[in-house]
């Protein structure tokens, strides 16, 4: 089993190793990026532009136009307006400006050139024709975001989310705007909705726990601890003992240590208020962290053991009874 | 080492099974030649068939590392990068415009 990051790295290495232009490899890379949603705009605008410019006839025609759209957006992300313009002209020649997707790309080009009013006009004409075009609504929201008018963006996003409640990308966006404005409480609510949408994805639990930890306070530290443990239950390093890369869910092991430590330090918390199972969990997390470091990155052992020493909690005044318990337990 | 043995046993299992098929066919042919009705397969062939099944299934289980049956297995290889970026909400007023001019100068 490999993670997506390792997969991307192998694509990257192959691209730099091959001397001639390997168009199959570039096509596969673009496919992979569309699936995994990584933001690698510079690579796409370099290699992808060459692919759609010189090898377009070799591509599957249906996929070719999708690739063209992908490359245009990445060129705009890198502010390479001339490249985007030439590719867009090809799309206009094929589909004419009646197509909604082409119109939206023209709007994006205006945005990139800084012609905000023209872009808004484009999106509004699309919305007049097709009032349920969610992509254009999202573009309008991101225009407000780019202008720094966050209140208006949040307002529009809220009305958008009343219609499309299942769109978890919009919830993510709303959460990230709230985090930028430091209103963690609202961001927490957004992540609750996201977790309802995707209850088996460990990443959202980690995110939720991180926000709850940032809010601070003894109760929130314990809440964060619960969510960290739940994400560990979904993606535990014990599930995949024989693999050649470190486990993907290290943040939650660090999170468990940090939230228990902060709970002990906070004014309403304290070591004596911890349950026995939580003390055991702390020991388990420290042991796991050391084991993982020994196995994958022995050169960083000093840093990790210093971290563990720094965040260690003092012994409880009453001795814990069931020390044998190894697995993390979850109190709900 | 265990893997090699398991692969070997898989092979043995298939061979034994083919042998049962062959002997069952032979048995039918013999019955037809001697004009007896075909009622049931003889016990030794049934026994051989079951033995081959056991050998083969032990082998096939041990030839590869099995992936754990868990709903979230495919999500375990996702990383935070894929959720930090929401493509429909991209903002083009970013550091790209400055970096791009720097890249073009060099």
Coordinates of C-alpha atoms in Angstrom, one line a residue:
Chain A
X1 CA 0.0 0.0 0.0
X2 CA 1.3 3.4 -0.9
X3 CA 0.0 6.8 0.0
X4 CA -1.1 9.3 -2.6
X5 CA 1.9 11.6 -1.7
X6 CA 4.3 8.8 -2.5
X7 CA 2.5 8.1 -5.7
X8 CA 2.8 11.7 -6.7
X9 CA 6.5 11.7 -5.8
X10 CA 7.1 8.7 -8.0
X11 CA 5.4 10.5 -11.0
X12 CA 7.5 13.6 -10.3
X13 CA 10.8 11.6 -10.2
X14 CA 9.9 9.8 -13.4
X15 CA 9.1 13.1 -15.1
X16 CA 12.5 14.5 -14.2
X17 CA 14.4 11.3 -15.1
X18 CA 13.0 10.9 -18.6
X19 CA 15.0 12.9 -21.2
X20 CA 12.4 13.0 -23.9
X21 CA 8.8 14.1 -23.4
X22 CA 6.8 11.1 -22.2
X23 CA 3.3 12.0 -23.1
X24 CA 1.7 8.9 -21.6
X25 CA 3.3 9.6 -18.3
X26 CA 2.1 13.2 -18.3
X27 CA -1.4 12.1 -19.2
X28 CA -1.4 9.7 -16.3
X29 CA -0.1 12.4 -14.0
X30 CA -2.9 14.7 -15.0
X31 CA -5.4 12.0 -14.5
X32 CA -4.0 11.3 -11.0
X33 CA -4.1 14.9 -10.1
X34 CA -7.7 15.2 -11.1
X35 CA -8.6 12.3 -8.9
X36 CA -6.5 13.2 -5.9
X37 CA -7.1 17.0 -6.1
X38 CA -3.6 18.0 -5.3
X39 CA -2.7 21.5 -6.2
X40 CA 0.4 21.2 -8.4
X41 CA -0.3 24.1 -10.9
X42 CA 3.2 24.8 -12.0
X43 CA 3.9 21.3 -13.1
X44 CA 0.6 21.0 -14.9
X45 CA 1.0 24.3 -16.6
X46 CA 4.6 23.3 -17.8
X47 CA 4.1 19.7 -18.9
X48 CA 0.3 19.7 -19.5
X49 CA 0.6 22.7 -21.8
X50 CA 3.1 20.8 -23.9
X51 CA 0.9 17.8 -23.9
X52 CA -2.2 19.5 -25.1
X53 CA -0.2 21.7 -27.5
X54 CA 1.7 19.0 -29.3
X55 CA 0.2 15.6 -28.5
X56 CA -3.5 16.5 -28.6
X57 CA -4.3 14.2 -31.6
X58 CA -3.0 11.2 -29.6
X59 CA -5.3 11.8 -26.7
X60 CA -8.7 10.3 -26.3
X61 CA -11.0 13.0 -27.8
X62 CA -13.4 13.1 -24.8
X63 CA -10.6 13.2 -22.3
X64 CA -8.6 15.7 -24.3
X65 CA -11.1 18.5 -23.8
X66 CA -11.2 17.8 -20.1
X67 CA -7.5 17.9 -19.9
X68 CA -7.5 21.2 -21.8
X69 CA -9.8 22.7 -19.2
X70 CA -7.7 21.4 -16.4
X71 CA -4.5 22.9 -17.9
X72 CA -6.2 26.2 -18.5
X73 CA -7.2 26.5 -14.8
X74 CA -3.7 25.6 -13.7
X75 CA -2.2 28.2 -16.1
X76 CA -4.5 30.8 -14.6
X77 CA -3.5 29.7 -11.2
X78 CA 0.2 30.4 -12.2
X79 CA -0.9 33.7 -13.8
X80 CA 0.3 32.5 -17.3
X81 CA -2.3 34.5 -19.1
X82 CA -0.9 34.1 -22.7
X83 CA -0.8 30.3 -22.5
X84 CA -4.4 30.2 -21.1
X85 CA -5.6 32.6 -23.8
X86 CA -4.2 30.4 -26.6
X87 CA -5.8 27.2 -25.2
X88 CA -9.1 29.0 -24.5
X89 CA -9.2 30.1 -28.2
X90 CA -9.1 26.5 -29.2
X91 CA -12.0 25.7 -26.9
X92 CA -14.0 28.6 -28.2
X93 CA -13.3 27.5 -31.8
X94 CA -14.6 24.0 -30.9
X95 CA -17.6 24.7 -28.6
X96 CA -18.4 28.4 -29.3
X97 CA -19.1 30.8 -26.5
X98 CA -22.6 29.3 -26.0
X99 CA -21.2 26.6 -23.9
X100 CA -21.5 27.2 -20.1
X101 CA -18.2 25.6 -19.3
X102 CA -16.4 27.8 -21.9
X103 CA -18.2 30.9 -20.6
X104 CA -17.1 30.1 -17.1
X105 CA -13.5 29.7 -18.2
X106 CA -13.7 33.1 -19.9
X107 CA -15.0 34.5 -16.6
X108 CA -12.0 33.0 -14.8
X109 CA -9.6 34.6 -17.4
X110 CA -11.2 38.0 -16.6
X111 CA -10.7 37.3 -12.9
X112 CA -7.1 36.5 -13.4
X113 CA -6.6 39.7 -15.5
X114 CA -8.1 41.7 -12.7
X115 CA -11.3 42.6 -14.6
X116 CA -13.6 41.8 -11.8
X117 CA -16.7 43.5 -13.0
X118 CA -16.5 41.8 -16.4
X119 CA -16.1 38.4 -14.6
X120 CA -19.2 39.1 -12.4
X121 CA -21.2 40.0 -15.6
X122 CA -20.2 36.7 -17.2
X123 CA -21.3 34.7 -14.2
X124 CA -24.5 36.6 -13.9
X125 CA -25.5 36.0 -17.5
X126 CA -24.9 32.3 -17.0
X127 CA -27.0 32.3 -13.8
X128 CA -29.9 34.1 -15.6
X129 CA -29.9 31.4 -18.2
X130 CA -29.3 28.5 -15.8
X131 CA -30.3 29.5 -12.3
X132 CA -29.1 26.2 -10.8
X133 CA -25.6 26.4 -12.1
X134 CA -23.7 25.7 -8.8
X135 CA -20.2 26.2 -10.3
X136 CA -20.9 29.8 -11.3
X137 CA -22.3 30.5 -7.9
X138 CA -19.1 29.2 -6.4
X139 CA -17.1 31.4 -8.7
X140 CA -19.0 34.5 -7.5
X141 CA -18.3 33.5 -3.9
X142 CA -14.6 33.1 -4.6
X143 CA -14.5 36.6 -6.3
X144 CA -15.7 38.1 -3.0
X145 CA -13.1 36.1 -1.2
X146 CA -10.3 37.3 -3.5
X147 CA -11.5 40.9 -2.9
X148 CA -11.2 40.4 0.8
X149 CA -15.0 40.9 1.4
X150 CA -15.2 37.9 3.7
X151 CA -18.6 38.8 5.2
X152 CA -20.3 38.9 1.9
X153 CA -18.6 35.6 0.9
X154 CA -19.8 34.0 4.1
X155 CA -23.4 35.3 3.5
X156 CA -23.5 34.0 -0.1
X157 CA -22.0 30.7 1.0
X158 CA -24.7 30.3 3.6
X159 CA -27.5 30.9 1.1
X160 CA -25.7 28.5 -1.3
X161 CA -25.4 25.8 1.4
X162 CA -29.1 26.1 2.2
X163 CA -29.8 24.8 -1.3
X164 CA -26.9 22.4 -1.7
X165 CA -26.4 21.0 1.8
X166 CA -24.5 17.9 0.7
X167 CA -21.7 19.9 -1.1
X168 CA -18.9 19.2 1.4
X169 CA -16.4 21.2 -0.7
X170 CA -18.5 24.3 0.1
X171 CA -18.5 23.4 3.8
X172 CA -14.7 23.1 3.7
X173 CA -14.5 26.5 2.1
X174 CA -16.8 28.0 4.6
X175 CA -14.8 26.4 7.4
X176 CA -11.5 27.8 6.0
X177 CA -12.9 31.3 5.7
X178 CA -14.1 31.1 9.3
X179 CA -10.7 29.8 10.4
X180 CA -9.1 32.8 8.6
X181 CA -11.3 35.1 10.6
X182 CA -10.5 33.2 13.8
X183 CA -14.1 32.3 14.5
X184 CA -13.3 28.7 15.5
X185 CA -16.8 28.0 16.9
X186 CA -18.4 28.4 13.4
X187 CA -15.7 26.4 11.8
X188 CA -16.4 23.6 14.3
X189 CA -20.0 23.6 13.2
X190 CA -19.0 23.4 9.5
X191 CA -16.7 20.4 10.3
X192 CA -19.6 18.7 12.1
X193 CA -21.6 18.9 8.9
X194 CA -18.6 17.6 6.9
X195 CA -18.3 14.6 9.3
X196 CA -22.0 13.9 8.9
X197 CA -21.3 13.8 5.1
X198 CA -18.3 11.6 5.3
X199 CA -18.3 9.7 8.6
X200 CA -15.5 7.3 7.7
X201 CA -12.9 9.8 6.6
X202 CA -10.2 10.1 9.4
X203 CA -8.9 13.4 8.1
X204 CA -12.0 15.4 9.0
X205 CA -11.9 14.0 12.6
X206 CA -8.3 15.2 12.9
X207 CA -9.3 18.6 11.5
X208 CA -12.2 18.8 14.0
X209 CA -9.9 17.9 16.8
X210 CA -7.3 20.5 15.8
X211 CA -9.9 23.3 15.7
X212 CA -11.3 22.2 19.0
X213 CA -7.8 22.2 20.5
X214 CA -7.2 25.7 19.1
X215 CA -10.4 26.9 20.9
X216 CA -8.7 25.9 24.2
X217 CA -10.1 25.2 27.6
X218 CA -10.2 22.0 29.5
X219 CA -13.5 20.7 28.0
X220 CA -12.3 21.4 24.5
X221 CA -9.0 19.6 25.1
X222 CA -11.0 16.5 26.1
X223 CA -13.2 16.8 23.1
X224 CA -10.2 17.1 20.9
X225 CA -8.8 14.0 22.5
X226 CA -12.0 12.0 21.7
X227 CA -11.9 13.0 18.1
X228 CA -8.2 12.2 17.8
X229 CA -8.8 8.7 19.2
X230 CA -11.7 8.2 16.9
X231 CA -9.6 9.1 13.8
X232 CA -7.0 6.6 15.1
X233 CA -9.7 4.0 15.2
X234 CA -10.4 4.7 11.5
X235 CA -6.7 4.7 10.5
X236 CA -4.5 3.1 13.0
X237 CA -0.8 2.5 12.6
X238 CA -1.4 -1.0 14.0
X239 CA -3.5 -2.0 11.0
X240 CA -0.6 -1.9 8.6
X241 CA 2.4 -3.1 10.4
X242 CA 4.5 -4.1 7.4
X243 CA 4.8 -1.2 5.1
X244 CA 7.8 0.8 3.8
X245 CA 6.6 4.3 4.7
X246 CA 5.5 5.9 8.1
X247 CA 1.8 5.6 9.0
X248 CA -0.3 8.4 7.6
X249 CA -2.1 9.2 10.8
X250 CA 0.8 10.6 12.9
X251 CA -0.9 13.9 13.6
X252 CA -3.5 12.2 15.8
X253 CA -0.8 10.5 17.9
X254 CA 0.9 13.9 18.4
X255 CA -2.6 15.3 19.1
X256 CA -3.3 12.8 21.8
X257 CA -0.1 13.7 23.6
X258 CA -0.6 17.4 23.2
X259 CA -4.3 17.5 24.3
X260 CA -3.7 15.4 27.4
X261 CA -0.6 17.6 28.3
X262 CA -2.6 20.8 27.7
X263 CA -5.5 19.4 29.8
X264 CA -3.1 18.9 32.7
X265 CA -1.7 22.4 32.3
X266 CA -5.0 24.2 32.0
X267 CA -6.7 25.8 35.0
X268 CA -9.8 23.6 35.1
X269 CA -7.9 20.4 34.3
X270 CA -5.1 18.7 36.2
X271 CA -3.5 15.3 36.4
X272 CA -5.9 14.0 39.1
X273 CA -8.9 14.7 37.0
X274 CA -7.7 12.4 34.2
X275 CA -9.3 9.0 34.0
X276 CA -7.1 5.9 34.2
X277 CA -7.9 5.0 30.6
X278 CA -6.6 8.4 29.5
X279 CA -3.4 8.0 31.4
X280 CA -3.0 4.6 29.7
X281 CA -3.7 6.2 26.3
X282 CA -1.0 8.7 26.9
X283 CA 1.5 5.9 27.7
X284 CA 0.4 4.1 24.6
X285 CA 0.8 7.1 22.4
X286 CA 4.3 7.8 23.7
X287 CA 5.3 4.3 23.1
X288 CA 3.9 4.2 19.6
X289 CA 5.6 7.4 18.7
X290 CA 9.0 6.1 19.8
X291 CA 8.4 2.8 18.0
X292 CA 7.5 4.5 14.8
X293 CA 10.4 6.8 15.0
X294 CA 12.8 3.9 15.6
X295 CA 11.4 2.0 12.7
X296 CA 11.2 4.7 10.0
X297 CA 13.4 7.7 10.9
X298 CA 16.0 6.8 13.5
X299 CA 17.9 10.0 12.9
X300 CA 15.1 12.1 14.4
X301 CA 15.0 10.1 17.6
X302 CA 16.5 12.8 19.7
X303 CA 13.9 15.4 18.7
X304 CA 11.0 13.0 19.3
X305 CA 12.3 11.9 22.7
X306 CA 12.9 15.5 23.7
X307 CA 9.3 16.3 22.7
X308 CA 8.0 13.3 24.7
X309 CA 10.0 14.4 27.7
X310 CA 8.8 18.0 27.5
X311 CA 5.1 17.0 27.3
X312 CA 5.2 14.2 29.8
X313 CA 2.6 14.4 32.6
X314 CA 3.4 13.9 36.2
X315 CA 2.3 10.7 37.9
X316 CA -1.3 10.6 39.3
X317 CA -1.4 10.7 43.1
X318 CA -3.4 7.5 43.1
X319 CA -1.7 4.7 41.2
X320 CA -3.4 3.5 38.0
X321 CA -4.6 -0.1 38.2
X322 CA -4.9 -1.5 34.8
X323 CA -1.6 -0.8 33.1
X324 CA -1.7 -3.9 30.9
X325 CA -4.3 -2.3 28.6
X326 CA -2.5 -1.4 25.4
X327 CA -5.2 -0.4 22.9
X328 CA -6.7 3.1 23.0
X329 CA -10.2 3.1 24.4
X330 CA -12.8 5.7 23.6
X331 CA -15.1 7.1 26.2
X332 CA -18.3 8.5 24.7
Chain B
X1 CA 9.7 -19.4 2.5
X2 CA 6.1 -19.9 3.6
X3 CA 5.0 -18.1 0.4
X4 CA 6.9 -20.6 -1.8
X5 CA 5.4 -23.5 0.0
X6 CA 2.0 -22.0 -0.3
X7 CA 2.5 -21.5 -4.0
X8 CA 3.7 -25.1 -4.4
X9 CA 0.6 -26.4 -2.5
X10 CA -1.7 -24.3 -4.8
X11 CA -0.1 -26.1 -7.7
X12 CA -0.5 -29.5 -6.0
X13 CA -4.1 -28.7 -5.2
X14 CA -4.9 -27.9 -8.9
X15 CA -3.1 -31.0 -10.1
X16 CA -5.0 -33.2 -7.6
X17 CA -8.3 -31.6 -8.6
X18 CA -7.6 -32.2 -12.3
X19 CA -6.8 -35.8 -11.4
X20 CA -10.2 -36.2 -9.7
X21 CA -12.0 -34.8 -12.8
X22 CA -10.1 -37.2 -15.0
X23 CA -10.9 -40.2 -12.8
X24 CA -14.5 -39.3 -12.6
X25 CA -14.7 -39.2 -16.4
X26 CA -12.8 -42.5 -16.6
X27 CA -15.3 -44.0 -14.2
X28 CA -18.3 -42.9 -16.3
X29 CA -16.7 -44.3 -19.4
X30 CA -16.0 -47.6 -17.7
X31 CA -19.7 -47.8 -16.6
X32 CA -20.9 -47.1 -20.1
X33 CA -18.7 -49.8 -21.6
X34 CA -19.9 -52.4 -19.0
X35 CA -23.6 -51.2 -19.4
X36 CA -24.1 -50.3 -15.8
X37 CA -26.2 -47.3 -14.7
X38 CA -24.4 -44.2 -13.4
X39 CA -25.6 -43.7 -9.9
X40 CA -22.9 -42.1 -7.8
X41 CA -19.3 -41.2 -7.9
X42 CA -17.1 -43.6 -5.9
X43 CA -16.0 -42.6 -2.4
X44 CA -12.3 -42.4 -3.1
X45 CA -12.8 -39.8 -5.8
X46 CA -15.0 -37.7 -3.6
X47 CA -12.4 -37.9 -0.8
X48 CA -9.7 -36.9 -3.3
X49 CA -11.7 -33.9 -4.4
X50 CA -12.2 -32.7 -0.8
X51 CA -8.5 -33.1 -0.1
X52 CA -7.6 -31.1 -3.1
X53 CA -10.0 -28.3 -2.0
X54 CA -8.5 -28.1 1.4
X55 CA -4.9 -28.0 0.1
X56 CA -5.7 -25.4 -2.5
X57 CA -7.6 -23.1 -0.1
X58 CA -4.8 -23.3 2.5
X59 CA -2.3 -22.4 -0.3
X60 CA -4.3 -19.5 -1.8
X61 CA -4.8 -17.9 1.6
X62 CA -1.1 -17.9 2.3
X63 CA 0.3 -16.9 -1.1
X64 CA -0.4 -13.2 -0.5
X65 CA -0.7 -10.7 2.3
X66 CA -4.5 -10.1 2.6
X67 CA -5.7 -6.5 2.8
X68 CA -7.8 -5.8 5.9
X69 CA -11.5 -5.6 5.4
X70 CA -12.3 -2.2 6.7
X71 CA -14.4 0.5 5.2
X72 CA -11.9 3.2 5.7
X73 CA -8.9 1.4 4.1
X74 CA -9.0 3.3 0.9
X75 CA -9.2 6.6 2.8
X76 CA -6.1 5.8 4.9
X77 CA -3.8 6.8 2.0
X78 CA -5.4 10.2 1.6
X79 CA -3.4 13.1 2.9
X80 CA -4.3 16.6 4.0
X81 CA -3.2 18.1 0.7
X82 CA -6.2 16.7 -1.1
X83 CA -8.7 18.5 1.3
X84 CA -6.8 21.7 1.7
X85 CA -7.5 22.6 -1.9
X86 CA -11.0 23.2 -3.2
X87 CA -10.7 23.5 -6.9
X88 CA -14.1 25.1 -7.5
X89 CA -13.2 27.9 -5.2
X90 CA -9.7 28.8 -6.5
X91 CA -8.7 32.4 -6.2
X92 CA -6.4 33.7 -8.9
X93 CA -5.2 36.6 -6.9
X94 CA -2.3 34.7 -5.4
X95 CA 1.5 34.7 -5.3
X96 CA 1.5 33.2 -8.8
X97 CA 1.6 36.6 -10.5
X98 CA 4.8 37.6 -8.6
X99 CA 6.5 34.2 -8.8
X100 CA 5.7 33.9 -12.5
X101 CA 7.4 37.1 -13.4
X102 CA 10.5 36.0 -11.4
X103 CA 10.6 32.7 -13.1
X104 CA 10.4 34.3 -16.5
X105 CA 13.3 36.7 -15.8
X106 CA 15.6 33.8 -15.0

